[in-house]
PDB file of C-alpha atoms and ligand atoms in Angstrom:
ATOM      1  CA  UNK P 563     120.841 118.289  62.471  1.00 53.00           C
ATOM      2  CA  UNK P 564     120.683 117.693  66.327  1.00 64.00           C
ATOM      3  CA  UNK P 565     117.283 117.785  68.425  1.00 71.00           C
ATOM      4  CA  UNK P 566     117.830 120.911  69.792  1.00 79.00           C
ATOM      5  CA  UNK P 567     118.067 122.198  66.029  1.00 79.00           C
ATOM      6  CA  UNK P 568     115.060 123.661  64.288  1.00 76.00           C
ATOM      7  CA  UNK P 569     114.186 121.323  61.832  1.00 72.00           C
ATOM      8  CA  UNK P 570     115.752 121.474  58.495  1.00 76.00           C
ATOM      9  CA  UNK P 571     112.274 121.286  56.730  1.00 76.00           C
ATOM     10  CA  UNK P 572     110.225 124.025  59.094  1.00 80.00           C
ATOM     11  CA  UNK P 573     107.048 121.939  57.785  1.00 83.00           C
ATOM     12  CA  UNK P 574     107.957 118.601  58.385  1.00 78.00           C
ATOM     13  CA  UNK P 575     104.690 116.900  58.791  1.00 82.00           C
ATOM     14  CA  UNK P 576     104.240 117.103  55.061  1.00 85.00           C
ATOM     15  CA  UNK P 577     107.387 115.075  54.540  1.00 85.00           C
ATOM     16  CA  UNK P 578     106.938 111.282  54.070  1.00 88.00           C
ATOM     17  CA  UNK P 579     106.684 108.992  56.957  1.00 89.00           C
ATOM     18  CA  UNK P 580     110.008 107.005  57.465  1.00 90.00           C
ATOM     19  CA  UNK P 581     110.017 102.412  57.332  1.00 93.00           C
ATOM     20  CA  UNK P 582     111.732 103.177  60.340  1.00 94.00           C
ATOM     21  CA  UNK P 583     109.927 105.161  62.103  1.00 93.00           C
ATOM     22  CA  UNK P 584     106.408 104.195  60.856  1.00 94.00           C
ATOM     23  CA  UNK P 585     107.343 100.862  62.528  1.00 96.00           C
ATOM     24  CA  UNK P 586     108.096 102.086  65.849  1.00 97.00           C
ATOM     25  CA  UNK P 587     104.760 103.822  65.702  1.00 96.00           C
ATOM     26  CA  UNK P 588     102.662 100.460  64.888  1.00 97.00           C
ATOM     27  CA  UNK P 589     104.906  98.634  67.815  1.00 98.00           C
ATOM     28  CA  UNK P 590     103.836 101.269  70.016  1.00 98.00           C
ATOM     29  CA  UNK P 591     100.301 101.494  68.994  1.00 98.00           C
ATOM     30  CA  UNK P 592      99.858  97.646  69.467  1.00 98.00           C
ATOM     31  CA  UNK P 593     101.716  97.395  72.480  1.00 98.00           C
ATOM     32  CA  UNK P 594      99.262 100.435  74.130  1.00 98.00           C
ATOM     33  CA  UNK P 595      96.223  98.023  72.856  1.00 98.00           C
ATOM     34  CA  UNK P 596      97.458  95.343  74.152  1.00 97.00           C
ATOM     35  CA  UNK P 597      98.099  96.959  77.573  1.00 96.00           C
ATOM     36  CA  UNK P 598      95.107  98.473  77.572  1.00 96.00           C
ATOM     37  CA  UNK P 599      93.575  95.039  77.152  1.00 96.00           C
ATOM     38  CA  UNK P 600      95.131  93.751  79.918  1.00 93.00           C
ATOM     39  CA  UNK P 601      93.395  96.062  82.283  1.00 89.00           C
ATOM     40  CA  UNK P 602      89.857  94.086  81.983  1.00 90.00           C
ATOM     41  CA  UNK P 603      91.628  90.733  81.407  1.00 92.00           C
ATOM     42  CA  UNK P 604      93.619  90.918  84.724  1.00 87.00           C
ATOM     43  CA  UNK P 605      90.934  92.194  86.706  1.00 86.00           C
ATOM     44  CA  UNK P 606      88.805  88.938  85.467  1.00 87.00           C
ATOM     45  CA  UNK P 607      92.050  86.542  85.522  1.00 87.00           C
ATOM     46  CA  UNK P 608      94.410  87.673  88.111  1.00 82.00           C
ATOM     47  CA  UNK P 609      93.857  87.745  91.949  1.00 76.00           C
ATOM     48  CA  UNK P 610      95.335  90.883  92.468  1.00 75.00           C
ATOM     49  CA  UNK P 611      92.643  93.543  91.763  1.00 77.00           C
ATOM     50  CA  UNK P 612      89.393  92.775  93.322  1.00 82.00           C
ATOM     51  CA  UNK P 613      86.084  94.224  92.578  1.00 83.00           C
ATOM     52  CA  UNK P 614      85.165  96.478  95.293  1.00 87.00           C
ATOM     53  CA  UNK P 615      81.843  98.645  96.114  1.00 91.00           C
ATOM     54  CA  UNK P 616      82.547 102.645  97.382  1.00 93.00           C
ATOM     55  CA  UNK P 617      80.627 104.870  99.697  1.00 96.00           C
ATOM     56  CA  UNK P 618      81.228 108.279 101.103  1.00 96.00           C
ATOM     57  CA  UNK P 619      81.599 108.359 104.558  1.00 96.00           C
ATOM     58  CA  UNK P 620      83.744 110.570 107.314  1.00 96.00           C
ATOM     59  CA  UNK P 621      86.651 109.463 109.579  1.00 96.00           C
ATOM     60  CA  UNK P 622      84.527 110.158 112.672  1.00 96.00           C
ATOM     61  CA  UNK P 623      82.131 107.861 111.601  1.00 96.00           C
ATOM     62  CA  UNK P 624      83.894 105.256 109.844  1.00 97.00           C
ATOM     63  CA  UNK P 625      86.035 105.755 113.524  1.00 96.00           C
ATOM     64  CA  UNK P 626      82.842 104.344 115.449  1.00 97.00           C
ATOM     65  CA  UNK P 627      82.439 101.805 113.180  1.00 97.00           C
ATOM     66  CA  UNK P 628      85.599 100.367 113.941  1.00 96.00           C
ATOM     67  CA  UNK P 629      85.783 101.020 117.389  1.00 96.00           C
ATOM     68  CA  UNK P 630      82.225  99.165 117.574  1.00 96.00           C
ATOM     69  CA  UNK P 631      84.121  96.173 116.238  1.00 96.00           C
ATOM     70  CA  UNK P 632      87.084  96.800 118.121  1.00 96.00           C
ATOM     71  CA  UNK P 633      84.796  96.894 121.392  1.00 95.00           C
ATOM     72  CA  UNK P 634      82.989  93.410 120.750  1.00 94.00           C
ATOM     73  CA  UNK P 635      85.105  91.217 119.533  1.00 94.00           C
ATOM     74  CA  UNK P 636      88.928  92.073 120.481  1.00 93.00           C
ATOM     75  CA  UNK P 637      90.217  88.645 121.864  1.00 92.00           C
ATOM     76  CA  UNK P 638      94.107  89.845 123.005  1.00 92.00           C
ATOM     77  CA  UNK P 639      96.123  92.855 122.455  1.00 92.00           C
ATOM     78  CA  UNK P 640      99.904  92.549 120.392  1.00 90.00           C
ATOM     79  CA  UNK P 641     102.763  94.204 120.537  1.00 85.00           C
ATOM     80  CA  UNK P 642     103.687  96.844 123.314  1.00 83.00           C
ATOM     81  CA  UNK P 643     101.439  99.181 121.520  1.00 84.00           C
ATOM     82  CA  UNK P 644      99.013  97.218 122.880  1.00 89.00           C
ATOM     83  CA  UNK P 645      97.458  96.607 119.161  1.00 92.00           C
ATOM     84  CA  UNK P 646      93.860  94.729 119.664  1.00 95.00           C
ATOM     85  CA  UNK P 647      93.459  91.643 117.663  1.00 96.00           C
ATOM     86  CA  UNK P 648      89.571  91.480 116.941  1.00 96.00           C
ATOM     87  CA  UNK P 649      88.186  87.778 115.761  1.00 96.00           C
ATOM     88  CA  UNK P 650      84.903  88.769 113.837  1.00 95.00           C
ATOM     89  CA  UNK P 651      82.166  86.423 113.863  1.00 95.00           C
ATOM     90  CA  UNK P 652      82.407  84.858 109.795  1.00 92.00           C
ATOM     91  CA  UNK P 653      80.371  86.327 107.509  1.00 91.00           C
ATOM     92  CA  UNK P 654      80.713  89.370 109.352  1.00 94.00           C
ATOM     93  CA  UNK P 655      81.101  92.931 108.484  1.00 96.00           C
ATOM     94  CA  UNK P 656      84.658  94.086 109.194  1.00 97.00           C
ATOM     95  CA  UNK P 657      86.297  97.594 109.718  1.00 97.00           C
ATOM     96  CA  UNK P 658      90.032  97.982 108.878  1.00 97.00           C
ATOM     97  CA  UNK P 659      91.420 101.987 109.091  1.00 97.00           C
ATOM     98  CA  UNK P 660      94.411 103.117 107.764  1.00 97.00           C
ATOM     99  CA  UNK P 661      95.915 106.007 109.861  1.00 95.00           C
ATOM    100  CA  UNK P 662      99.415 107.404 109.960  1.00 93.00           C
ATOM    101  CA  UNK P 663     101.541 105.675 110.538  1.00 93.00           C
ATOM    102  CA  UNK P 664      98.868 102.511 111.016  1.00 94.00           C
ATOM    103  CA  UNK P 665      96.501  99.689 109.791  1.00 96.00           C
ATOM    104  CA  UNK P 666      94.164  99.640 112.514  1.00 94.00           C
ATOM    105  CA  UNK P 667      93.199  97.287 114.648  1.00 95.00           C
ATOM    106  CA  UNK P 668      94.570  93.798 114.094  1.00 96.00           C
ATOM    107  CA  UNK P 669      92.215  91.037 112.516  1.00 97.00           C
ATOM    108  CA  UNK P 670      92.047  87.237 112.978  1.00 96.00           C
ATOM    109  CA  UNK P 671      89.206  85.660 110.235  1.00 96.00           C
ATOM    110  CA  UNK P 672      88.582  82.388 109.796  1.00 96.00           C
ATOM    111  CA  UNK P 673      89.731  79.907 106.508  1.00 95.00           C
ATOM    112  CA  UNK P 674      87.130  79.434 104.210  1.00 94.00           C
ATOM    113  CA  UNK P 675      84.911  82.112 105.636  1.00 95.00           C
ATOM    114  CA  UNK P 676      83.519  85.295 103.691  1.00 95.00           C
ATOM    115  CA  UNK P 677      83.918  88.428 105.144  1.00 95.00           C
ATOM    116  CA  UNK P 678      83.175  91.594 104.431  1.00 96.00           C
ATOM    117  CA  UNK P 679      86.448  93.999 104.528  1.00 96.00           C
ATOM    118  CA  UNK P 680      85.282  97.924 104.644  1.00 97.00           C
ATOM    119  CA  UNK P 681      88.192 100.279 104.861  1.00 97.00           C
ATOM    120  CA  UNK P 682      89.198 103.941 104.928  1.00 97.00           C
ATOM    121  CA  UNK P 683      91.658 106.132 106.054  1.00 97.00           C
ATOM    122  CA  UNK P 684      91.397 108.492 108.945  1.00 97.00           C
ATOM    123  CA  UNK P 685      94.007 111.272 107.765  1.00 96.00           C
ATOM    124  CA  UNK P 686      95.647 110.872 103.772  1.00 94.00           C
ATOM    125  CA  UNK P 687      95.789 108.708 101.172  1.00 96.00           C
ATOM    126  CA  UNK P 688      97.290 105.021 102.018  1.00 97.00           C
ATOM    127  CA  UNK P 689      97.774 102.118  99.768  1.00 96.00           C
ATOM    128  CA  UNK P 690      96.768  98.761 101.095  1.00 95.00           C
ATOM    129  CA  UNK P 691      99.175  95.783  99.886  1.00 95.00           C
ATOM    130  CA  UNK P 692      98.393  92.502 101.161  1.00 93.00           C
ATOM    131  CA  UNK P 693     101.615  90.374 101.137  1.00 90.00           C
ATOM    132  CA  UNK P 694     102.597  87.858 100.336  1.00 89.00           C
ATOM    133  CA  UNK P 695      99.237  87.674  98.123  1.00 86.00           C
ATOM    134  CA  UNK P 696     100.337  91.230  96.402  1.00 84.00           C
ATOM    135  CA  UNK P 697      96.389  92.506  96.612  1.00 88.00           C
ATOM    136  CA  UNK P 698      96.429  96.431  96.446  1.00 89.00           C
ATOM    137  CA  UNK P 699      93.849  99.076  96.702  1.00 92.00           C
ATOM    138  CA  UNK P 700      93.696 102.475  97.095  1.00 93.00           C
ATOM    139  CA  UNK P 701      92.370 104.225 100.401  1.00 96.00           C
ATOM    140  CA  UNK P 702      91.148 107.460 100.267  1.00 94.00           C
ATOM    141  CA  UNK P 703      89.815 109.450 102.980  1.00 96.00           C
ATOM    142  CA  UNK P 704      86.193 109.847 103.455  1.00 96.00           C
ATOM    143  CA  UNK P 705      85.178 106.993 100.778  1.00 96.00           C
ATOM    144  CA  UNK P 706      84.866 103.258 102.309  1.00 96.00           C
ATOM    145  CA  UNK P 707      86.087 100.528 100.090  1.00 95.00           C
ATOM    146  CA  UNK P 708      84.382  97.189 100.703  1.00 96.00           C
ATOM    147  CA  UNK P 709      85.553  94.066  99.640  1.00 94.00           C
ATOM    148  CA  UNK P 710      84.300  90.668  99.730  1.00 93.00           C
ATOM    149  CA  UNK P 711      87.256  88.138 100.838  1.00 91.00           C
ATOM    150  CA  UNK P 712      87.330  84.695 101.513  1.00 92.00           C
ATOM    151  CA  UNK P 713      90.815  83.576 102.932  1.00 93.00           C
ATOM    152  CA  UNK P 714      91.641  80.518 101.261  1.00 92.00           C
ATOM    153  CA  UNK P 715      94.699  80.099 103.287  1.00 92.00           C
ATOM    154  CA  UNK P 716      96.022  80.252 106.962  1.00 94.00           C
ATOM    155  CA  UNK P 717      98.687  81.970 108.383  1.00 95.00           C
ATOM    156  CA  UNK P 718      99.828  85.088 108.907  1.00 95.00           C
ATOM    157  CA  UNK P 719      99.588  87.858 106.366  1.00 96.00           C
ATOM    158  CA  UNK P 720     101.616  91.521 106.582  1.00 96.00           C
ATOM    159  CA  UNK P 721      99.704  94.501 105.366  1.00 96.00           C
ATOM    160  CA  UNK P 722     102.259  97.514 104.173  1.00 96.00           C
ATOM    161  CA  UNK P 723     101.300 101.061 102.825  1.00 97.00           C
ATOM    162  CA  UNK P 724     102.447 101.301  99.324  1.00 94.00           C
ATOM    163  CA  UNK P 725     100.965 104.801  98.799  1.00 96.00           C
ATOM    164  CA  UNK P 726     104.118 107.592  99.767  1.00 96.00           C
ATOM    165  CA  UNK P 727     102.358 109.087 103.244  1.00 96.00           C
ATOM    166  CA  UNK P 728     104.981 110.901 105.386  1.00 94.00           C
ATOM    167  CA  UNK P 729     107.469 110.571 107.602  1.00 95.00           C
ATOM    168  CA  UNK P 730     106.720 107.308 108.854  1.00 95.00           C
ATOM    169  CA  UNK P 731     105.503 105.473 105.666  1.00 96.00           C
ATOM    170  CA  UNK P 732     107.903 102.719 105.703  1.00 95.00           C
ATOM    171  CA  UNK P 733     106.880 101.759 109.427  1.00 94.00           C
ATOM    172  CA  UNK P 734     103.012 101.780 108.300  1.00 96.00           C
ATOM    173  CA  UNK P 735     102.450  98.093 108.683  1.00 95.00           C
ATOM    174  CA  UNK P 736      99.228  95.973 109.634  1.00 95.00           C
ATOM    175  CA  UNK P 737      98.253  91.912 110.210  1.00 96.00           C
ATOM    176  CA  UNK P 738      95.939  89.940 109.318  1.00 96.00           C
ATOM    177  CA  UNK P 739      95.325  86.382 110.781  1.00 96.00           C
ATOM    178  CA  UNK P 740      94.325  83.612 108.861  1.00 96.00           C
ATOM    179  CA  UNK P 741      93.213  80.767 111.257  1.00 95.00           C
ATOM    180  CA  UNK P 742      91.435  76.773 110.572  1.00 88.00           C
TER     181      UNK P 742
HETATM  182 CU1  LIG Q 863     100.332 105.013 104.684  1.00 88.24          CU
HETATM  183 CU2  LIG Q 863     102.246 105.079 103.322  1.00 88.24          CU
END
């Protein structure tokens, strides 16, 4: 009998379970537990998915917010896109958008400080990867995901988009400054 077969026994449910395949359903069963255990116990143990608070907001005004930011405290300007980098005073509130194809602006925080990271997008989805630290969340448009961070570490860290968003995903890069 192949699969694409009826089966031999039209009600085969009533026939008895096989070793065989009886095991492969308790391996499968205890290896969905123990995945689904590992969604609590990484977000407790591992660094890599942080608790975060959501609010509903728009891109126009989760735009000003950033501008705001962008207006006080830029200290230069990168690249010849003219990218600011803004230096938030620590323990600051600070506004991170991701825009196609964009993170937006530049940010330079101080080691050892806490900051509060809000971010949104302005358009579609985005994914926000922190390398080389491998933190990722999700950023939707009109909700603002805040964070609480305290870089631990200077140096100079790449965010990348790791959520599929056009044309010009691959090129969808941001920085992050991590200074004494
Ligand atoms: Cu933004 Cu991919």
């Amino acid at each position: 009998m192949s699969s694409i077969m009826p089966p031999h026994q039209k009600i085969w449910w009533k026939q008895p379970l096989d070793r065989v395949e009886g095991m492969w359903i308790a391996i499968a069963l205890l290896w969905s537990l123990i995945m689904f255990a590992m969604m609590p116990f990484w977000h407790v143990y591992g660094k890599q998915n942080l608790s975060n608070e959501a609010y509903r907001t728009t891109p126009e005004a989760f735009g000003k917010k950033v501008q705001a930011m962008i207006d006080q405290y830029t200290v230069r300007t990168e690249t010849d896109q003219q990218i600011p980098v803004v230096r938030p005073p620590a323990g600051s509130d600070v506004y991170l958008a991701g825009r196609l194809w964009q993170w937006w602006p530049m940010l330079e925080l101080e080691k050892g400080k806490s900051y509060r990271l809000h971010l949104s997008s302005m358009d579609w989805q985005h994914g926000f990867s922190l390398q080389p630290l491998n933190i990722n969340l999700q950023i939707i448009p009109n909700y603002e995901t805040v964070v609480t961070i305290t870089p631990d570490t200077s140096g100079e860290f790449t965010i990348v988009c790791n959520e599929y968003c056009g044309i010009g995903h691959h090129s969808m890069l941001g920085k992050i400054y991590v200074v004494e």
